[in-house]
Short mmCIF file of C-alpha atoms in Angstrom, two decimals:
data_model
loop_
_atom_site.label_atom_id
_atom_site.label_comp_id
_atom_site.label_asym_id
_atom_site.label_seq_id
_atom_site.Cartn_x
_atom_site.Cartn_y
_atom_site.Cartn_z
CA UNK A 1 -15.68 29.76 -22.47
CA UNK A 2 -16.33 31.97 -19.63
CA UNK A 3 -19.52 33.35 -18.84
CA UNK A 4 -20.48 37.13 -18.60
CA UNK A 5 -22.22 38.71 -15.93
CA UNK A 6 -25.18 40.12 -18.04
CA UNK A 7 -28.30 39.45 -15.48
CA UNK A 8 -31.76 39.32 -17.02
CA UNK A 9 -33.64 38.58 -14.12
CA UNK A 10 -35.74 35.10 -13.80
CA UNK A 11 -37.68 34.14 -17.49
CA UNK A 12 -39.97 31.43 -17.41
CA UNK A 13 -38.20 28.37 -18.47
CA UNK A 14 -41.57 25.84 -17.64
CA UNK A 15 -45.08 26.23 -16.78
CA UNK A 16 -48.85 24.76 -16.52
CA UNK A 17 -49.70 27.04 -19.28
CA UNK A 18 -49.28 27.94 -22.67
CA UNK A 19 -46.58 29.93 -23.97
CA UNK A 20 -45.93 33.66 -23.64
CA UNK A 21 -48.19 33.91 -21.01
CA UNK A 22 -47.92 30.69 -18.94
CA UNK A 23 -51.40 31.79 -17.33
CA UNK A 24 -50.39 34.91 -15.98
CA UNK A 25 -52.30 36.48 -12.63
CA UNK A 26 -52.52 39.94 -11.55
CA UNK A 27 -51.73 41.58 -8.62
CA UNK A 28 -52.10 45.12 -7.06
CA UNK A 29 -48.75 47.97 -6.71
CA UNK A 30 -49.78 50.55 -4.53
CA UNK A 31 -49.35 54.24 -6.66
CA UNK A 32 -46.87 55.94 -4.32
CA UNK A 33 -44.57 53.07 -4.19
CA UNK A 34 -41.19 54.20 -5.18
CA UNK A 35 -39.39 51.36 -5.26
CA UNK A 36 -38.85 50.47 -8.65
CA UNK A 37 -39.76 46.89 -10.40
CA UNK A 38 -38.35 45.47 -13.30
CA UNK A 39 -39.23 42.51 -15.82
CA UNK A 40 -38.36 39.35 -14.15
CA UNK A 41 -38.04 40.41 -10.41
CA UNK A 42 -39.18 38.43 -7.56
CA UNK A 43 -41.76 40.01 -5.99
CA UNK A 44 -43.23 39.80 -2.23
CA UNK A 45 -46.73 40.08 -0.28
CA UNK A 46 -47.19 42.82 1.79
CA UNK A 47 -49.90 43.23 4.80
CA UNK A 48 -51.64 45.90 2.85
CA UNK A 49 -52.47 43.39 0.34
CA UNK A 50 -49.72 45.05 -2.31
CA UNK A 51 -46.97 43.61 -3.53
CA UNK A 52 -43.35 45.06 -3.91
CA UNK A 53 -39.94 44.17 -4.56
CA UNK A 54 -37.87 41.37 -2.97
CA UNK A 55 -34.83 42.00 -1.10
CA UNK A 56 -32.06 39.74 -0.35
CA UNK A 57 -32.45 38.05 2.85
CA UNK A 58 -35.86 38.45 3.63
CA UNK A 59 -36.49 34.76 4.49
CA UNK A 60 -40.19 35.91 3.26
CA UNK A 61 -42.57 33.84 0.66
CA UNK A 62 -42.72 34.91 -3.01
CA UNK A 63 -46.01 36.29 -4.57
CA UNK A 64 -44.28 35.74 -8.21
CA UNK A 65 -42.34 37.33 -10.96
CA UNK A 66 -43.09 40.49 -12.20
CA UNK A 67 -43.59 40.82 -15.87
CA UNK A 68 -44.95 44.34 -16.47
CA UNK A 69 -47.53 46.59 -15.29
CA UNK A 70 -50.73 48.53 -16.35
CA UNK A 71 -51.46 52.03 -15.44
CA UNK A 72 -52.61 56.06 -15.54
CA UNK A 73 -49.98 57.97 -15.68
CA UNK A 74 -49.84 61.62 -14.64
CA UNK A 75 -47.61 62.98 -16.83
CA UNK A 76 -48.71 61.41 -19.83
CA UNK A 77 -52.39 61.35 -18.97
CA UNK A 78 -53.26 58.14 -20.70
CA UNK A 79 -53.11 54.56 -19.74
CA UNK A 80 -49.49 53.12 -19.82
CA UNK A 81 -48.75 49.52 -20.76
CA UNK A 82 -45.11 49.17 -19.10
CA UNK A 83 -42.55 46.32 -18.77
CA UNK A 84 -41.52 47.79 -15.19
CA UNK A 85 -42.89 50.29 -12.44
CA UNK A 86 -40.70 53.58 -12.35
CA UNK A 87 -41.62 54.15 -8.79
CA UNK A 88 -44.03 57.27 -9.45
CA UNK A 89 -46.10 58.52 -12.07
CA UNK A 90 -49.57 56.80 -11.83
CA UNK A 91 -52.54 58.58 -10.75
CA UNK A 92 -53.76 57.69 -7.13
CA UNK A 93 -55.28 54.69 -6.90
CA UNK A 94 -53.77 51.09 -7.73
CA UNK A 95 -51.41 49.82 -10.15
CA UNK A 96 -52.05 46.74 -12.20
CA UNK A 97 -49.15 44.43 -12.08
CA UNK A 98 -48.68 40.82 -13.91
CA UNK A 99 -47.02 38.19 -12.36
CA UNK A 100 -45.54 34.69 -12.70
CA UNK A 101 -47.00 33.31 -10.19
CA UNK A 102 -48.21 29.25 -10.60
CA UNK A 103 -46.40 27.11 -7.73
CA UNK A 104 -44.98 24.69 -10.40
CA UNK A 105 -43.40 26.81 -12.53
CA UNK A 106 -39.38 27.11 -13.74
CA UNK A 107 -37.07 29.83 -14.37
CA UNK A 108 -33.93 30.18 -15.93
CA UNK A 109 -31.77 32.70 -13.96
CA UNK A 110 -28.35 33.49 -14.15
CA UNK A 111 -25.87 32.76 -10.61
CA UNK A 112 -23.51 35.24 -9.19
CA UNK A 113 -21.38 34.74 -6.51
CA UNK A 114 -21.15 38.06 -3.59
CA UNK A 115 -17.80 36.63 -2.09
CA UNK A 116 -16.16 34.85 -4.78
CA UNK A 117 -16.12 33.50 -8.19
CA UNK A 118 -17.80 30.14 -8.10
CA UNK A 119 -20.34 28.19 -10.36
CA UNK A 120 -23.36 26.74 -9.49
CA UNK A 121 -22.38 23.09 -10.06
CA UNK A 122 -24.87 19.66 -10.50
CA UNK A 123 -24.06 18.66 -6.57
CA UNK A 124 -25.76 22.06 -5.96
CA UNK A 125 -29.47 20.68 -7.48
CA UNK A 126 -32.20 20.45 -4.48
CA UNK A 127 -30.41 23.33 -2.56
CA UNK A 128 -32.32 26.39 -1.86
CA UNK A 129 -30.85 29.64 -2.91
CA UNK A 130 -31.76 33.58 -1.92
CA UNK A 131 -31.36 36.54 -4.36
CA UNK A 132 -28.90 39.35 -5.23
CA UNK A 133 -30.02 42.29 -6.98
CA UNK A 134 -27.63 45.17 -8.87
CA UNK A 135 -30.90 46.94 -9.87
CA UNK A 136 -32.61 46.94 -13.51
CA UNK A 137 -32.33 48.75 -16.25
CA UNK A 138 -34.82 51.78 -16.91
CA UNK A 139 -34.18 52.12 -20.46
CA UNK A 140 -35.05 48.29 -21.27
CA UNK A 141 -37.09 47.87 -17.82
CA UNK A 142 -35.33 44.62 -17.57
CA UNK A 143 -34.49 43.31 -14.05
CA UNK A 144 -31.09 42.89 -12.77
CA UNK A 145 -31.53 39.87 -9.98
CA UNK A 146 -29.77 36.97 -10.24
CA UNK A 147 -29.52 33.54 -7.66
CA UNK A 148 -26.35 34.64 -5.12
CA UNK A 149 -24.45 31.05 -5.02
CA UNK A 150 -22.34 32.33 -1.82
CA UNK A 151 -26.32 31.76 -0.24
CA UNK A 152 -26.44 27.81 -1.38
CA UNK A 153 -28.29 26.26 1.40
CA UNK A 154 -30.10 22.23 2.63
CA UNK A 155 -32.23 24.92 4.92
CA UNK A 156 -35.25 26.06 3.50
CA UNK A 157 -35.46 30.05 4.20
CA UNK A 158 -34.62 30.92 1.22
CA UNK A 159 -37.21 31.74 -1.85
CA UNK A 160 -36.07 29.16 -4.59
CA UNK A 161 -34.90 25.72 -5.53
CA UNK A 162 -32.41 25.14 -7.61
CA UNK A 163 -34.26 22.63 -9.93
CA UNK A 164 -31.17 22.17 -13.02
CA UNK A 165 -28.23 23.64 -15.11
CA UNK A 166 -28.49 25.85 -18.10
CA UNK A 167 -26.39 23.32 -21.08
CA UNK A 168 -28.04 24.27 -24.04
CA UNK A 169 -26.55 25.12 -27.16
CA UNK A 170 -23.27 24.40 -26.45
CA UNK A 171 -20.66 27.04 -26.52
CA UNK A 172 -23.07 30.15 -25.97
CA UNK A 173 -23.39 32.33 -22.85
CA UNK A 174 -24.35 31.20 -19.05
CA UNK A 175 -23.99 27.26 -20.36
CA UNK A 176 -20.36 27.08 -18.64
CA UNK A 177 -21.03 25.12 -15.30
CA UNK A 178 -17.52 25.61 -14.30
CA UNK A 179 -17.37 29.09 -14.29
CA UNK A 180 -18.98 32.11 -12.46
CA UNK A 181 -22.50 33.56 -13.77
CA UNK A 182 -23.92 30.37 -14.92
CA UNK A 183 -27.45 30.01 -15.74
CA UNK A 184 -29.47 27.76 -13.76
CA UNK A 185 -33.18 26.58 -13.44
CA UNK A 186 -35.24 27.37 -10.09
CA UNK A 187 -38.60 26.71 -8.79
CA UNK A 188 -40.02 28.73 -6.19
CA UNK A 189 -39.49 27.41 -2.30
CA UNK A 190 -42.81 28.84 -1.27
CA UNK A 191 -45.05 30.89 -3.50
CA UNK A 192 -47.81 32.81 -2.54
CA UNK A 193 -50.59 30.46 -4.59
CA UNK A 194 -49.36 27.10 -3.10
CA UNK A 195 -52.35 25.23 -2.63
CA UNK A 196 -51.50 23.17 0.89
CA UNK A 197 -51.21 26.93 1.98
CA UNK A 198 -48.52 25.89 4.41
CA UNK A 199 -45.15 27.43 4.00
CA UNK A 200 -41.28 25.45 4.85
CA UNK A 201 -40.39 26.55 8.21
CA UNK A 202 -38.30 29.84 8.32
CA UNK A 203 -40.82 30.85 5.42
CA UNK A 204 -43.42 33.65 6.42
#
């Protein structure tokens, strides 16, 4: 059966920790940030010591995957509890974000292919792999990156590793490895918290 293209962004899949939460760390969005984050993007560093959205092609480390955000919010005027960042709305100051963000852990993410329609196959495992993003959803605040296979590279300047395939149960979405919009596992390439604190070259 063919798969859909239904993105949800990268879930944790393993971890150090203890389910939900698999230890999660906080980090700082800046309040007049407009770029919008969603559950289950890749996020980035940035050299005011905030974090923001990945883009494809940045060739830059990973500071971890967003899973919601705490903040004030001006038009409510109360403390909001959100699974994304709109992009505007908090008081000034900082914005409270959670993140995935242990070196060792896995995601599942779905593939997508920007030039063609081809799987992410077994021979692919160990190849590093950069990300496409169509945007999230605001009305479920759930992200809309996936793993671009057209990027499938031995060279290291991309973000993640793909670690596995997506087989399980049989017969249900994202578990056909012949077909476009698989589901695959990554680990990250070079996250933020890696403790030798020494990136793979072409990795800021």
């Amino acid at each position: 059966m063919a798969n859909t293209n239904s993105p949800f962004g990268f879930v944790p899949y393993r971890g150090n920790g203890a389910a939900p939460t698999y230890e999660l760390a906080t980090r700082q969005i800046a309040y007049n940030n407009t770029n919008q984050i969603f559950r289950g993007d890749a996020v980035k560093p940035l050299t005011t010591g905030y974090i923001d959205v990945m883009a494809a092609g940045g060739a830059v480390r990973c500071e971890g995957i967003f899973w919601g955000c705490k903040y004030t919010s001006v038009s409510q005027k109360r403390t909001v509890w959100s699974n994304y960042w709109p992009g505007a709305d908090a008081v000034s100051g900082s914005v409270e974000a959670y993140l995935y963000s242990n070196p060792q852990m896995q995601f599942e993410v779905q593939s997508s292919d920007s030039t063609g329609t081809a799987a992410i196959t077994f021979a692919n495992i160990g190849e590093y792999i950069d990300i496409a993003n169509a945007g999230g959803s605001t009305a479920t605040g759930i992200s809309g990156m996936t793993v671009d296979q057209d990027t499938l590279a031995t060279t290291v300047t991309h973000p993640f590793i793909i670690v596995g395939l997506v087989e399980t149960p049989p017969g249900s979405d994202g578990t056909d490895i012949t077909t476009e919009y698989n589901r695959v596992i990554v680990g990250f390439n070079n996250a933020s918290s890696r403790t030798n604190g020494a990136g793979p070259t072409g990795i800021a």
